[in-house]
Amino acid sequence: MKRFLFCFVTILIALPLLSQSGVAPSGLGTEASPYLIATWQNLYWVSQNSSEWGKHFLQTADIDFSTATPAITTWNGNQGWTPIGNATTQFTGVYDGDGFKVMNLYLNYPGSGEPTSVIEAQALPGNIGLFGYLKCTSTTDAIIRNLGILNADVTGGRGTGTLLGRSLLPSDASHTTIVENCYAAGNVTVRGFGATGGLVGANNSQKKNIVPIIRYCYADADVESRFPTNSIQNPADNNELFNIKYGGLVGCNENGLTMDSYSRGNVYGGKRVGGVSGCSIRGAVIRCYATGQVRTGFQSPPFTADADPFVGGIVGRVDGKLPGGLGGFSGSGSIQMCYWDTTTSGNTTSGGGSGAQGRTTAQMQTQANYTDWNFNGVWLISASQYPRLGWQDDVNINPTSDTYEGMLSPTVDTGTALPNALYSSTSVGGQSVYTGFMPSATETVNISIYAIYSENPLFVEGDFPNPENLGAYWKFYCSDDAVLRNAQYFDIQMPNEYTDIWYRYSRDGAEVLSWRKIPGGVSVYQSGSYIYRITISGLSLPSGARAGELGEIEFAGDIGGGETLPVELSSFTATQTSVNAATLAWTTQSESDMIGYYVLRSQTEDLVDATRISGLIAAGNSPAENSYHYTDEDVSCDNTYRYWLQSVAMDATSAFFGPVTLTITNNEGEGNEAPEVFAIELMGCYPNPFNPATTISYSLAKDGLAKFTIFDLKGREVDRFSHDGAKGYNKVTWNAENMASGIYFVRMNAQGTEQTRKVMLLK
């Protein structure tokens, strides 16, 4: 009995020696004192302590998993490394590799093998990589930077990459995620089943005016679909296949930005296969190149990016474009200044139109063939070689913090303010920069010019009225406020033609005049050169110039349009009805990503005294004209009322319009009032997106039947119903409980009028 107990205790002591153990790193996990990651035991400790995933980390040495005991291939039930961040708890901190590497990484999450049903496909482990899931918080960015992966064997499901499985911005995000100065190279193979990339699996955003960013990165990795001919449909993705989105650098770039990066590996996938990204849906790929073979499992060469299954030298499928100011341009899908090697890849087409161009190997190794690329730091190139990133030669490619460089990088020039002087003609970011300043006299004063093309305005000018549309941004400093204010004009070259130019003014760092549009005729555009001449006398600058104080005047281009149109209110009126009620009517010229409107009322002129008197009035979200009505019956004669309109966007931001004023007089019994007239209108659906039901609002000119038909994205009828409506405003509910997630169209036929609205079901 004693001998048995002795053996049992011996076994208990030996068991821990068969598993790996972590060692807590030094440091406090703060920005000033980050956790110092020097060994694989330190990194393993990070993977096992999810409560620390919002902290700061700094790697201080190369980490080689081939030295781990036991072997990493035996960890976690032979699955190897446990990703840092998952669907339950994301990595929300900052990890700085400081130029060091993680070597011989192993992740093996095969699931139950090739799926034969939707349930099995959904069960395949996803978010697989050194980091599994990266997500920002409401107050900070989540960042992975300056880190290399040398030699890796990675297997997973949807959202699989060597460095990172998934990066996602939620719909309520106020910050972003960044992967920069990172790479995967050596003997690297990445296998997944949907959204699989050589470095990052998925780079996505649910937010309309902030994007997740991959920049200054590269991957030399072979990317494979684990089941290249599998054709199981995904009901959560409009019945598209699970087997989609494979890219040499990033698998899926939906509402994301991938810039100044490259891929050298081969890609073999199911559908949507690209040298850099498998797809870019409302995203942007800018100044990137690829050299590897790109193939699909669904057809033989030649491959084409113009038709399903979408295979391209740079990007497979492209749809929509990222709005201007976030990295978007005017080209197809915001694929711009990208090139792939037609000799090594065998591909003759790519998604992205003229923004993605094929080149021979010799052309790819010639600097002159890269239009608008910055070879003064961001990129370097040597004879008979492909371009490489500046940081690979220890060149600093981030000249400033807190900014995102695009076609124009920040530059500051200091000179003397003389008539018609040219203060900046530098080629910055491959783009010629021109700035002129014309004082009113021949004063000689110091002036500095700061120029930036912003790809994420959140870190440039957070109070800009339309941050989603912010493009070029210029600031002029002058040591004498009076000279700057009394100037005749400014000449500014911008990277695009803008719908509007905005300006604001400050003295000694204190804002004197907030952002406002430059009036028509004050800004003259020189077509083709992108130069705007802005006449100072046409601006409403504040009075009281102060000699000897620092003056600052800023200009910003508002690109307008895009997929994030602001609400443009063209009218807002209040009229009295025949029964002594108040009817509020308003018309918008365009809307996008709006929830709806509230009506507020007060008997004073101050908005703070107003109270909300309506429920939410759903928005139509149409780029065309939208008209709305609301009747306020809680009013009395001989009183004056003031009404405001509050618009509410899907990102929870609001704007107020008004007030409009109405005095109610006693009209009852006069018998000369025209009857109230209502339009026949399908006003909108709320909520939108919805799950599983949405309320359809409509109005009729008279009592009658309204017929509703629901179509899917392919034009197929999926539901129909009718509703007996009364004259005026009506509501009916559509329950889509048995429908798959996706976009649907609601068509109303009533009293000789047919109208359609778009809705989105998200389950």
mmCIF file with all atom_site columns, C-alpha atoms in Angstrom, residues 54-120:
data_model
loop_
_atom_site.group_PDB
_atom_site.id
_atom_site.type_symbol
_atom_site.label_atom_id
_atom_site.label_alt_id
_atom_site.label_comp_id
_atom_site.label_asym_id
_atom_site.label_entity_id
_atom_site.label_seq_id
_atom_site.pdbx_PDB_ins_code
_atom_site.Cartn_x
_atom_site.Cartn_y
_atom_site.Cartn_z
_atom_site.occupancy
_atom_site.B_iso_or_equiv
_atom_site.pdbx_formal_charge
_atom_site.auth_seq_id
_atom_site.auth_comp_id
_atom_site.auth_asym_id
_atom_site.auth_atom_id
_atom_site.pdbx_PDB_model_num
ATOM 1  C CA . GLY A 1 54  ? -5.534  45.157 -23.100 1.00 0.00 ? 54  GLY A CA 1
ATOM 2  C CA . LYS A 1 55  ? -2.026  46.081 -21.905 1.00 0.00 ? 55  LYS A CA 1
ATOM 3  C CA . HIS A 1 56  ? 1.230   47.208 -23.567 1.00 0.00 ? 56  HIS A CA 1
ATOM 4  C CA . PHE A 1 57  ? 3.920   44.712 -24.593 1.00 0.00 ? 57  PHE A CA 1
ATOM 5  C CA . LEU A 1 58  ? 7.467   45.160 -25.906 1.00 0.00 ? 58  LEU A CA 1
ATOM 6  C CA . GLN A 1 59  ? 9.456   42.254 -27.326 1.00 0.00 ? 59  GLN A CA 1
ATOM 7  C CA . THR A 1 60  ? 13.143  42.487 -26.438 1.00 0.00 ? 60  THR A CA 1
ATOM 8  C CA . ALA A 1 61  ? 14.652  39.451 -28.200 1.00 0.00 ? 61  ALA A CA 1
ATOM 9  C CA . ASP A 1 62  ? 13.998  36.887 -30.928 1.00 0.00 ? 62  ASP A CA 1
ATOM 10 C CA . ILE A 1 63  ? 11.748  34.053 -29.732 1.00 0.00 ? 63  ILE A CA 1
ATOM 11 C CA . ASP A 1 64  ? 12.403  30.601 -31.183 1.00 0.00 ? 64  ASP A CA 1
ATOM 12 C CA . PHE A 1 65  ? 9.762   27.967 -30.525 1.00 0.00 ? 65  PHE A CA 1
ATOM 13 C CA . SER A 1 66  ? 12.108  25.227 -31.743 1.00 0.00 ? 66  SER A CA 1
ATOM 14 C CA . THR A 1 67  ? 13.827  25.541 -28.347 1.00 0.00 ? 67  THR A CA 1
ATOM 15 C CA . ALA A 1 68  ? 10.564  25.062 -26.429 1.00 0.00 ? 68  ALA A CA 1
ATOM 16 C CA . THR A 1 69  ? 10.217  22.098 -24.078 1.00 0.00 ? 69  THR A CA 1
ATOM 17 C CA . PRO A 1 70  ? 8.142   20.113 -24.748 1.00 0.00 ? 70  PRO A CA 1
ATOM 18 C CA . ALA A 1 71  ? 7.964   20.692 -28.498 1.00 0.00 ? 71  ALA A CA 1
ATOM 19 C CA . ILE A 1 72  ? 5.334   23.237 -29.543 1.00 0.00 ? 72  ILE A CA 1
ATOM 20 C CA . THR A 1 73  ? 3.729   20.609 -31.795 1.00 0.00 ? 73  THR A CA 1
ATOM 21 C CA . THR A 1 74  ? 2.616   18.741 -28.651 1.00 0.00 ? 74  THR A CA 1
ATOM 22 C CA . TRP A 1 75  ? 1.050   21.728 -26.907 1.00 0.00 ? 75  TRP A CA 1
ATOM 23 C CA . ASN A 1 76  ? -2.665  22.112 -26.360 1.00 0.00 ? 76  ASN A CA 1
ATOM 24 C CA . GLY A 1 77  ? -3.608  18.599 -27.436 1.00 0.00 ? 77  GLY A CA 1
ATOM 25 C CA . ASN A 1 78  ? -1.184  18.734 -30.401 1.00 0.00 ? 78  ASN A CA 1
ATOM 26 C CA . GLN A 1 79  ? -2.803  21.951 -31.622 1.00 0.00 ? 79  GLN A CA 1
ATOM 27 C CA . GLY A 1 80  ? 0.308   23.957 -30.784 1.00 0.00 ? 80  GLY A CA 1
ATOM 28 C CA . TRP A 1 81  ? 0.127   27.644 -30.025 1.00 0.00 ? 81  TRP A CA 1
ATOM 29 C CA . THR A 1 82  ? -2.974  29.163 -28.405 1.00 0.00 ? 82  THR A CA 1
ATOM 30 C CA . PRO A 1 83  ? -3.854  32.402 -30.260 1.00 0.00 ? 83  PRO A CA 1
ATOM 31 C CA . ILE A 1 84  ? -3.686  35.644 -28.284 1.00 0.00 ? 84  ILE A CA 1
ATOM 32 C CA . GLY A 1 85  ? -7.262  36.913 -28.610 1.00 0.00 ? 85  GLY A CA 1
ATOM 33 C CA . ASN A 1 86  ? -10.428 35.057 -29.523 1.00 0.00 ? 86  ASN A CA 1
ATOM 34 C CA . ALA A 1 87  ? -14.107 35.693 -30.259 1.00 0.00 ? 87  ALA A CA 1
ATOM 35 C CA . THR A 1 88  ? -14.862 35.921 -26.539 1.00 0.00 ? 88  THR A CA 1
ATOM 36 C CA . THR A 1 89  ? -11.901 38.020 -25.402 1.00 0.00 ? 89  THR A CA 1
ATOM 37 C CA . GLN A 1 90  ? -10.062 40.043 -28.034 1.00 0.00 ? 90  GLN A CA 1
ATOM 38 C CA . PHE A 1 91  ? -6.545  41.440 -27.895 1.00 0.00 ? 91  PHE A CA 1
ATOM 39 C CA . THR A 1 92  ? -7.124  45.166 -27.407 1.00 0.00 ? 92  THR A CA 1
ATOM 40 C CA . GLY A 1 93  ? -3.649  46.288 -26.385 1.00 0.00 ? 93  GLY A CA 1
ATOM 41 C CA . VAL A 1 94  ? -0.413  47.279 -28.113 1.00 0.00 ? 94  VAL A CA 1
ATOM 42 C CA . TYR A 1 95  ? 2.259   44.726 -29.031 1.00 0.00 ? 95  TYR A CA 1
ATOM 43 C CA . ASP A 1 96  ? 5.551   46.179 -30.307 1.00 0.00 ? 96  ASP A CA 1
ATOM 44 C CA . GLY A 1 97  ? 7.965   43.580 -31.641 1.00 0.00 ? 97  GLY A CA 1
ATOM 45 C CA . ASP A 1 98  ? 10.720  46.230 -31.807 1.00 0.00 ? 98  ASP A CA 1
ATOM 46 C CA . GLY A 1 99  ? 12.135  44.577 -34.928 1.00 0.00 ? 99  GLY A CA 1
ATOM 47 C CA . PHE A 1 100 ? 12.485  41.109 -33.379 1.00 0.00 ? 100 PHE A CA 1
ATOM 48 C CA . LYS A 1 101 ? 11.051  37.810 -34.661 1.00 0.00 ? 101 LYS A CA 1
ATOM 49 C CA . VAL A 1 102 ? 8.940   34.891 -33.557 1.00 0.00 ? 102 VAL A CA 1
ATOM 50 C CA . MET A 1 103 ? 10.405  31.780 -35.175 1.00 0.00 ? 103 MET A CA 1
ATOM 51 C CA . ASN A 1 104 ? 9.074   28.292 -35.927 1.00 0.00 ? 104 ASN A CA 1
ATOM 52 C CA . LEU A 1 105 ? 5.461   29.006 -35.018 1.00 0.00 ? 105 LEU A CA 1
ATOM 53 C CA . TYR A 1 106 ? 3.007   26.088 -35.130 1.00 0.00 ? 106 TYR A CA 1
ATOM 54 C CA . LEU A 1 107 ? -0.805  26.148 -35.013 1.00 0.00 ? 107 LEU A CA 1
ATOM 55 C CA . ASN A 1 108 ? -2.892  23.135 -36.030 1.00 0.00 ? 108 ASN A CA 1
ATOM 56 C CA . TYR A 1 109 ? -6.661  23.590 -35.631 1.00 0.00 ? 109 TYR A CA 1
ATOM 57 C CA . PRO A 1 110 ? -8.107  21.223 -38.255 1.00 0.00 ? 110 PRO A CA 1
ATOM 58 C CA . GLY A 1 111 ? -11.505 20.649 -36.665 1.00 0.00 ? 111 GLY A CA 1
ATOM 59 C CA . SER A 1 112 ? -13.236 17.467 -37.821 1.00 0.00 ? 112 SER A CA 1
ATOM 60 C CA . GLY A 1 113 ? -11.894 17.581 -41.375 1.00 0.00 ? 113 GLY A CA 1
ATOM 61 C CA . GLU A 1 114 ? -13.665 18.584 -44.574 1.00 0.00 ? 114 GLU A CA 1
ATOM 62 C CA . PRO A 1 115 ? -17.198 19.731 -43.770 1.00 0.00 ? 115 PRO A CA 1
ATOM 63 C CA . THR A 1 116 ? -20.190 18.145 -45.442 1.00 0.00 ? 116 THR A CA 1
ATOM 64 C CA . SER A 1 117 ? -22.829 20.408 -43.874 1.00 0.00 ? 117 SER A CA 1
ATOM 65 C CA . VAL A 1 118 ? -23.333 23.999 -42.797 1.00 0.00 ? 118 VAL A CA 1
ATOM 66 C CA . ILE A 1 119 ? -23.058 22.987 -39.148 1.00 0.00 ? 119 ILE A CA 1
ATOM 67 C CA . GLU A 1 120 ? -19.725 21.284 -39.718 1.00 0.00 ? 120 GLU A CA 1
#
